[in-house]
mmCIF file of C-alpha atoms in Angstrom:
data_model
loop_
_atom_site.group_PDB
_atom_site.id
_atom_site.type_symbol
_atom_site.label_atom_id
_atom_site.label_comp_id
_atom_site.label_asym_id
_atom_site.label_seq_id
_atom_site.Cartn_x
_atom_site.Cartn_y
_atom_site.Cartn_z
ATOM 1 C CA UNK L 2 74.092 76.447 58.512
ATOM 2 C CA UNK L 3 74.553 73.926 55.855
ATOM 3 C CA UNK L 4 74.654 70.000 55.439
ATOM 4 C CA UNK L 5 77.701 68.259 53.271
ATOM 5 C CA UNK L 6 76.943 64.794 52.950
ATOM 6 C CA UNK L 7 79.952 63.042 51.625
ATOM 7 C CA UNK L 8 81.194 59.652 49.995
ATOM 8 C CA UNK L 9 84.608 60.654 51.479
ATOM 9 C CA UNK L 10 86.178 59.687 54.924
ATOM 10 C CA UNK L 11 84.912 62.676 57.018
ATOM 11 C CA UNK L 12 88.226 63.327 58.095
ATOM 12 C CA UNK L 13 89.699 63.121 54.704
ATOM 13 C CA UNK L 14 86.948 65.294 53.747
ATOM 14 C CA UNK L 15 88.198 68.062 57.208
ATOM 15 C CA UNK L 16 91.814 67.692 56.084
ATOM 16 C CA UNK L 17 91.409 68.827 52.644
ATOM 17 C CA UNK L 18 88.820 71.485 53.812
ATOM 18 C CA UNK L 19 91.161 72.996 56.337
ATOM 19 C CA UNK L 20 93.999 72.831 53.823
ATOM 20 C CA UNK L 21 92.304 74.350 51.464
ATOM 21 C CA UNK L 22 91.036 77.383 54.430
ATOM 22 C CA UNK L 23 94.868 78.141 55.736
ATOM 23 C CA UNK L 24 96.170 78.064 52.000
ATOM 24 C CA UNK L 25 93.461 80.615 51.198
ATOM 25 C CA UNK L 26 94.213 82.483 54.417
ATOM 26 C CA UNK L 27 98.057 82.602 54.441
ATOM 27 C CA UNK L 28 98.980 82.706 57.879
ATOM 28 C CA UNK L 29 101.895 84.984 58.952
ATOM 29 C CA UNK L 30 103.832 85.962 62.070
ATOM 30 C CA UNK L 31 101.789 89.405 62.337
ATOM 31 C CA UNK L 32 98.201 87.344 61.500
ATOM 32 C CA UNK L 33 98.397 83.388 63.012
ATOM 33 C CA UNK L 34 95.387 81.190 62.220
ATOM 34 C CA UNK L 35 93.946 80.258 65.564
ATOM 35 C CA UNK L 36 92.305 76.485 65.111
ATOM 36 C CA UNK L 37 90.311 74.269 67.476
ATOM 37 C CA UNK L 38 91.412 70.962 67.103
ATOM 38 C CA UNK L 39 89.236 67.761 68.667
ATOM 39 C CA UNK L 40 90.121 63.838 69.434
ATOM 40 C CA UNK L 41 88.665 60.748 68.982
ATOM 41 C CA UNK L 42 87.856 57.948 66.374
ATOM 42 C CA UNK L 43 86.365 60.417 63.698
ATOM 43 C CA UNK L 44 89.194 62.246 63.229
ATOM 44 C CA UNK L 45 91.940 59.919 63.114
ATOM 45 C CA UNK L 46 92.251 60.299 59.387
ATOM 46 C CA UNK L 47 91.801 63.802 59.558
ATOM 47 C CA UNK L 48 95.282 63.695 61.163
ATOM 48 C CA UNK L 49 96.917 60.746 59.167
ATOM 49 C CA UNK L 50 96.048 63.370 56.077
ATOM 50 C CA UNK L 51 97.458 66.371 58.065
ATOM 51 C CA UNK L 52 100.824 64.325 58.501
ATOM 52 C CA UNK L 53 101.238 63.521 54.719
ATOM 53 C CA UNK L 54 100.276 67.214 54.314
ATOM 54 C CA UNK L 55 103.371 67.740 56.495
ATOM 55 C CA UNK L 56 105.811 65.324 55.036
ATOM 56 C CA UNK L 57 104.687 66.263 51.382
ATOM 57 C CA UNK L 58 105.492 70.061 52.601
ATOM 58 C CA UNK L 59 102.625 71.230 50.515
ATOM 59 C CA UNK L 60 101.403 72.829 54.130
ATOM 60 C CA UNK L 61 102.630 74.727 56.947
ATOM 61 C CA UNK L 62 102.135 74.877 60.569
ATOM 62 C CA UNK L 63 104.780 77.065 61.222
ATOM 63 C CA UNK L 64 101.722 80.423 62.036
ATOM 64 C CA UNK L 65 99.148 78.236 62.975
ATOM 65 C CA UNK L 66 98.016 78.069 66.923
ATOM 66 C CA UNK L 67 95.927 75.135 68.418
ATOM 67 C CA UNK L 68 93.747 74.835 71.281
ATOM 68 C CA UNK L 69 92.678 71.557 72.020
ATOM 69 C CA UNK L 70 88.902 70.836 72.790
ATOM 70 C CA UNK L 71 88.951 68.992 76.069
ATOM 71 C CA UNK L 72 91.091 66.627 78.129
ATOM 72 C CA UNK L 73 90.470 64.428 80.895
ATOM 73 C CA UNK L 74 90.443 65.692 84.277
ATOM 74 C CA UNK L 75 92.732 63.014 86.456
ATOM 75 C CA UNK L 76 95.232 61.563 84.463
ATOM 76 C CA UNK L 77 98.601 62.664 83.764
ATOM 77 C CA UNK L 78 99.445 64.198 80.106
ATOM 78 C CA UNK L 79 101.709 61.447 79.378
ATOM 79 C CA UNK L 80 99.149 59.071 80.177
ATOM 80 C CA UNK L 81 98.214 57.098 76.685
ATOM 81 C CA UNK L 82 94.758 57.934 76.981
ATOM 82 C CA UNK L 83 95.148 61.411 77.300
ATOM 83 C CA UNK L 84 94.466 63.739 75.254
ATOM 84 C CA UNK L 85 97.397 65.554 75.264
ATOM 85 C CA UNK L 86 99.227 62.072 74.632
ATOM 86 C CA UNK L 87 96.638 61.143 71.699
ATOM 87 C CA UNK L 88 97.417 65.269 69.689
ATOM 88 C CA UNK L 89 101.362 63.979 70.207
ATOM 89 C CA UNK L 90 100.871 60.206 68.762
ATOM 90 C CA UNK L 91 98.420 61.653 65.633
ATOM 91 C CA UNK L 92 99.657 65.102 65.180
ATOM 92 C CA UNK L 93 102.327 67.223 66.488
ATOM 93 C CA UNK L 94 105.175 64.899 66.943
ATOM 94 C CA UNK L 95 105.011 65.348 63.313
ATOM 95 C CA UNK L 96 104.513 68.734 61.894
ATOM 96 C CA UNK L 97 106.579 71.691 62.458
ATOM 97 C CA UNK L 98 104.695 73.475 65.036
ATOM 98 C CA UNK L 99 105.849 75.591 67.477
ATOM 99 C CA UNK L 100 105.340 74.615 70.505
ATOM 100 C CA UNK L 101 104.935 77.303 72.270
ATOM 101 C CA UNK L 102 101.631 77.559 69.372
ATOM 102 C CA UNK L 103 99.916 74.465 71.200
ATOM 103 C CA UNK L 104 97.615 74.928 73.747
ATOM 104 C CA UNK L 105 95.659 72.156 75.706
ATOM 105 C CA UNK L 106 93.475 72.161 78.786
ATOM 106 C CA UNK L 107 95.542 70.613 82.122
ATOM 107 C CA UNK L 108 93.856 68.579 83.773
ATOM 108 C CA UNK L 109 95.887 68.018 86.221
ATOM 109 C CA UNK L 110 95.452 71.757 87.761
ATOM 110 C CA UNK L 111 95.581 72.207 91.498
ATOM 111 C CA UNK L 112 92.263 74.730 90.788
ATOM 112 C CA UNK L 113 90.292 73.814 87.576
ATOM 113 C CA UNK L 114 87.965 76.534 87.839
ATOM 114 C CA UNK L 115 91.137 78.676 87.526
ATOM 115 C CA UNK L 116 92.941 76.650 84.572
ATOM 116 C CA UNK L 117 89.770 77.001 82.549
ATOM 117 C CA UNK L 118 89.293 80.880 83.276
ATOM 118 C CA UNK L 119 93.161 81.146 81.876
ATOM 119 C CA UNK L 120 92.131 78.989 79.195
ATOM 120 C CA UNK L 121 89.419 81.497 77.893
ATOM 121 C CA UNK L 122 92.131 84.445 78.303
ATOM 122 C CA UNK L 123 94.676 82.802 76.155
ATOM 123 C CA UNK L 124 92.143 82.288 73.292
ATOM 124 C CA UNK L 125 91.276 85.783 73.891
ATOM 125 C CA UNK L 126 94.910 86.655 73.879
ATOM 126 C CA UNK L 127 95.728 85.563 70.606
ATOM 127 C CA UNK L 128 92.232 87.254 69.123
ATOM 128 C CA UNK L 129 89.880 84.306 69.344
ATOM 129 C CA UNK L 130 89.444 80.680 67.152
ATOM 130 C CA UNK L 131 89.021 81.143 63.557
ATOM 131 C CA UNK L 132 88.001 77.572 62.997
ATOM 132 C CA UNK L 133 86.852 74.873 65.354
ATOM 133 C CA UNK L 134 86.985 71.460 64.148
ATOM 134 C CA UNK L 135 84.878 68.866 66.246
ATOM 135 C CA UNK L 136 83.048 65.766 66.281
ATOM 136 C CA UNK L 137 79.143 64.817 67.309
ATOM 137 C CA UNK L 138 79.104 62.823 69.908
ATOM 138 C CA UNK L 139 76.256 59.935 69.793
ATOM 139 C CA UNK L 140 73.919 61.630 72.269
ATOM 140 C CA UNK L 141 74.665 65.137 70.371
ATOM 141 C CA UNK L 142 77.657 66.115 72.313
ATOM 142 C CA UNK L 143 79.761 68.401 70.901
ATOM 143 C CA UNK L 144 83.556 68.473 72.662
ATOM 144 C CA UNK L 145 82.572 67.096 76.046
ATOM 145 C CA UNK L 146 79.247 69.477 76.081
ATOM 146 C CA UNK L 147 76.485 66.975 77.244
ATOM 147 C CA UNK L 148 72.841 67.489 76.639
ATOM 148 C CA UNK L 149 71.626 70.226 79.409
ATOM 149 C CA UNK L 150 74.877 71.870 78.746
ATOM 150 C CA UNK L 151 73.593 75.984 78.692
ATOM 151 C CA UNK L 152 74.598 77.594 75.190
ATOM 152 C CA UNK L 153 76.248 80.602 76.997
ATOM 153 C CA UNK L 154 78.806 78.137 78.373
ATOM 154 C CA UNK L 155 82.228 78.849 78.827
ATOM 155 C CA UNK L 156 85.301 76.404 79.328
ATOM 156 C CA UNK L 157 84.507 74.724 82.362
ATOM 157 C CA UNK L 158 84.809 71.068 84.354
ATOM 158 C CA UNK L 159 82.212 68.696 83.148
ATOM 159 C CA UNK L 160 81.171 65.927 84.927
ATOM 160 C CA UNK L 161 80.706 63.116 81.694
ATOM 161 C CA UNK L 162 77.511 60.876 81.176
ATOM 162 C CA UNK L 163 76.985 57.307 82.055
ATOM 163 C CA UNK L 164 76.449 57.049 78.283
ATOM 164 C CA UNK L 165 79.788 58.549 77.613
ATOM 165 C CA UNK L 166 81.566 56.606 79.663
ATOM 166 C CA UNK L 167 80.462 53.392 77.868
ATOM 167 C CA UNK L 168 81.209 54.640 74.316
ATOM 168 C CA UNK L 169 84.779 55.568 75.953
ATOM 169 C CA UNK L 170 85.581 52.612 77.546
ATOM 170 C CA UNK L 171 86.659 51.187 74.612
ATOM 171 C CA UNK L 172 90.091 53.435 74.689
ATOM 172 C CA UNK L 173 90.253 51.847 78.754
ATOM 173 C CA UNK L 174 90.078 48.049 78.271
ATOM 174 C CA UNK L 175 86.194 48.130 78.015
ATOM 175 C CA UNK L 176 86.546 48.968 82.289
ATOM 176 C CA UNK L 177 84.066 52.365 82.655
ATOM 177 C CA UNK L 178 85.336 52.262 86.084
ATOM 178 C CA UNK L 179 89.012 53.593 84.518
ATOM 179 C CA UNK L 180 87.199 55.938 82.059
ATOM 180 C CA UNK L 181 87.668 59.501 84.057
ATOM 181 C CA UNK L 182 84.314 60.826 84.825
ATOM 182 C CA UNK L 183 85.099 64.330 84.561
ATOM 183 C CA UNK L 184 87.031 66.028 81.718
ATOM 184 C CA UNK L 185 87.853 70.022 80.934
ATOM 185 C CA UNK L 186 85.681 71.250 78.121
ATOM 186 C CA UNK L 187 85.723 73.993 75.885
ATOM 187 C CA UNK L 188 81.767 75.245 76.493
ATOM 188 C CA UNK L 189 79.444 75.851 73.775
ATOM 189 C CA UNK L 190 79.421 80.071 74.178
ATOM 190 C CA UNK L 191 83.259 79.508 73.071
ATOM 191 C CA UNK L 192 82.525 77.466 70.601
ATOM 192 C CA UNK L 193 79.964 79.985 69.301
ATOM 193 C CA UNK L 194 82.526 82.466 69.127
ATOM 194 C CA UNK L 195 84.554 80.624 66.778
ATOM 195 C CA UNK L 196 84.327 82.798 63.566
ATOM 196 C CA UNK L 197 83.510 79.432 61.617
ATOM 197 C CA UNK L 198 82.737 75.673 62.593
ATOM 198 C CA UNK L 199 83.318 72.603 61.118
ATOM 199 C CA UNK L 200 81.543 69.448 62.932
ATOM 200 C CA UNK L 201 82.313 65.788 61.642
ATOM 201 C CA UNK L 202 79.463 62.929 62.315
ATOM 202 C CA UNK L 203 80.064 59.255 60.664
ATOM 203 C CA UNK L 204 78.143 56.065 60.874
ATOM 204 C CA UNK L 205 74.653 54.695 62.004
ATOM 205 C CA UNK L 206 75.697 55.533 65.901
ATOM 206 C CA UNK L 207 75.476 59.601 64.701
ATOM 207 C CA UNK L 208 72.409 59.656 62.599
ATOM 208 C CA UNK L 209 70.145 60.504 65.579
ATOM 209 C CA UNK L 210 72.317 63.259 66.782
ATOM 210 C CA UNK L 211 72.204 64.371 63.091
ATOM 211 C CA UNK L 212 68.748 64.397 62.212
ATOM 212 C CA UNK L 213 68.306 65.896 65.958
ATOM 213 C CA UNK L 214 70.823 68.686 64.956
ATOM 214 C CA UNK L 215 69.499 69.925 61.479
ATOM 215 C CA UNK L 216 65.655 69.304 62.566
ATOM 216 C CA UNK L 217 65.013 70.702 65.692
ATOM 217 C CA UNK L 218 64.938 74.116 66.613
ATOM 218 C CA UNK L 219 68.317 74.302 69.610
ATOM 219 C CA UNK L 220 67.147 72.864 72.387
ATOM 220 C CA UNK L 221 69.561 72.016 75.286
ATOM 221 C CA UNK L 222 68.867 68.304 74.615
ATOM 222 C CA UNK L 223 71.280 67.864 71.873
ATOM 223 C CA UNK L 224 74.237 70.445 71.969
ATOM 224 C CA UNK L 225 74.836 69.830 68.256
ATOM 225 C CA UNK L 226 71.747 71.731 67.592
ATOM 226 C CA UNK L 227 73.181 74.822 68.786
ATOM 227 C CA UNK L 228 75.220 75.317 65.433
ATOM 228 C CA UNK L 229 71.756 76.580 63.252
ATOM 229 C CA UNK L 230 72.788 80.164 65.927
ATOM 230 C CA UNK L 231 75.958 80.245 64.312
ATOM 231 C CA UNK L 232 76.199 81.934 60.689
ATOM 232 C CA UNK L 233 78.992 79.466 59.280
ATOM 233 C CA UNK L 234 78.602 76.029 61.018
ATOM 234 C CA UNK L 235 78.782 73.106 58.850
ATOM 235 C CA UNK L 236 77.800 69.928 59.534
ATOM 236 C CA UNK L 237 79.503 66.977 57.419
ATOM 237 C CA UNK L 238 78.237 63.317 57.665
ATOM 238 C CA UNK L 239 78.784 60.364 55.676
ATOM 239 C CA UNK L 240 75.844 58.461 53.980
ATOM 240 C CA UNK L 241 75.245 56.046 57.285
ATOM 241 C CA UNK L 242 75.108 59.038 59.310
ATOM 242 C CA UNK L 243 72.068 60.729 57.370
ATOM 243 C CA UNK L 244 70.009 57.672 57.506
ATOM 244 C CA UNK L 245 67.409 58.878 59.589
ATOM 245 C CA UNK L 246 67.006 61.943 57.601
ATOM 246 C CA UNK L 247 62.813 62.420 56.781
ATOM 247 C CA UNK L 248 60.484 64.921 54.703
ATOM 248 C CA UNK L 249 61.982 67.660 53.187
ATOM 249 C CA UNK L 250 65.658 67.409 54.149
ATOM 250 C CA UNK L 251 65.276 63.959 52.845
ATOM 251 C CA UNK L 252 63.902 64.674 49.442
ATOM 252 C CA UNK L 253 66.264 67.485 49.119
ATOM 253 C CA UNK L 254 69.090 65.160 49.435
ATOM 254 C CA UNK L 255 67.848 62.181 47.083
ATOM 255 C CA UNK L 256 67.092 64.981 44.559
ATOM 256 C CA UNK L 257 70.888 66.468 44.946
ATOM 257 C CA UNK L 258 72.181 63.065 44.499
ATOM 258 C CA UNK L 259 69.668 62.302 41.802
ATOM 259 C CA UNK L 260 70.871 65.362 39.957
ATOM 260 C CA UNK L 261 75.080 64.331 40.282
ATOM 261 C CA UNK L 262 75.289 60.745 41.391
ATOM 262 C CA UNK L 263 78.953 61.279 40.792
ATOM 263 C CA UNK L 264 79.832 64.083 43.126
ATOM 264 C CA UNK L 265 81.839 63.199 46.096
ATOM 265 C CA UNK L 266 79.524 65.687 48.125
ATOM 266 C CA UNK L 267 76.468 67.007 48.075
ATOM 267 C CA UNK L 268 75.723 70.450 50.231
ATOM 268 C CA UNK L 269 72.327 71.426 51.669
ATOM 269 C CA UNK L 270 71.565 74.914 52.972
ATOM 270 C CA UNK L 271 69.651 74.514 55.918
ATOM 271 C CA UNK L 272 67.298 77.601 56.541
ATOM 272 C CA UNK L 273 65.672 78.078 59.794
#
């Protein structure tokens, strides 16, 4: 696992990254790049970037395929605080994507267990997710995985915390009665399975779930831990988000930027 700690916009920083992944991979008909794509605050930029990407034509969507992270259980797609509706208003109603290429959870199913047992099929269909792209949630959530959320886990119907339906509210007039308590989830195990993983955390509100995440050995506590099992996670904070950072991890990083207080980045391998 490793640690960039960036000056950038951490969704700047993911937009250029995954550029620079699918140029390097050249996706074609016969070999698609499969990505996980998230929602949410952190990674509006990511998708503002991915637009002028678009419009600048110096990327293409046209062999990519997406599978959204999670989406509310109990509100229509079209509903504005859906995620389905927020992918639309940020994303796809602007790149050339086929659409048959975008996949999201429905929430709406008449049998969620079933919708998220064809969910896992279709990303086994197309031959897994090369990259997922998520955020850290302020209690160490990652996609709607809350703490006591097994590792092993598949997609499946979460029922959300009191804590994350406060943070939420904020998208549903500040009301947490309007905030759906339960959403679809990709689960950790499929996360895991990802052959690489990018996770974005920015601001004082993430640094616990950081320092948690790189710190502790995975513990069920903080789901963001459970990228040290995977052999190419990276975690990327900005400056705000590391501030709780102690002892070694610490004095590597003041050293790195000691060393190039110039550099946009500065990337820690974290050994367990």
């Amino acid at each position: 696992m490793r640690l960039v700690v960036t000056k950038l916009n951490v969704g700047i920083w993911a937009a250029s990254y995954l550029k620079g992944t699918l140029q390097a991979f050249a996706p074609s008909l016969q070999r698609p790049f499969v990505l996980g794509l998230p929602t949410g605050d952190t990674v509006r930029d990511m998708y503002a970037m991915l637009r002028t990407f678009a419009q600048a034509r110096t990327l293409s969507f046209q062999h990519l395929i997406t599978f959204n992270l999670d989406e509310y259980v109990g509100i229509p797609a079209d509903h504005p605080q859906s995620y389905h509706s927020y992918m639309y208003r940020h994303l796809f109603d602007y790149v050339p994507i086929p659409p048959e290429h975008i996949f999201m959870p429905n929430g709406q199913a008449a049998d969620l267990p079933a919708e998220c047992a064809h969910y896992e099929r279709e990303i086994a269909r197309v031959g897994g997710i090369n990259l997922v792209i998520g955020g850290v949630g302020h209690n160490g959530h990652i996609a709607f995985n809350e703490p006591g959320t097994p590792f092993h886990s598949r997609t499946h119907v979460v029922d959300l915390t009191p804590d994350t339906l406060e943070v939420n509210a904020r998208f549903f007039g500040g009301d947490t009665q309007r905030v759906p308590c339960r959403a679809i989830t990709l689960g950790i195990g499929t996360i895991l399975d990802a052959k690489e993983l990018v996770f974005l955390a920015s601001g004082v509100k993430k640094a616990a779930a950081v320092v948690h995440g790189l710190t502790q050995k995975p513990t069920l506590d903080w789901p963001v831990s459970a990228l040290q099992l995977h052999p190419r996670a990276t975690l990327v904070a900005d400056l705000d988000a590391c501030i709780l950072l102690s002892g070694e991890l610490k004095n590597r990083l003041d050293e790195a930027r000691a060393c190039n207080p110039q550099a946009d980045e500065w990337i820690l391998e974290i050994k367990k």
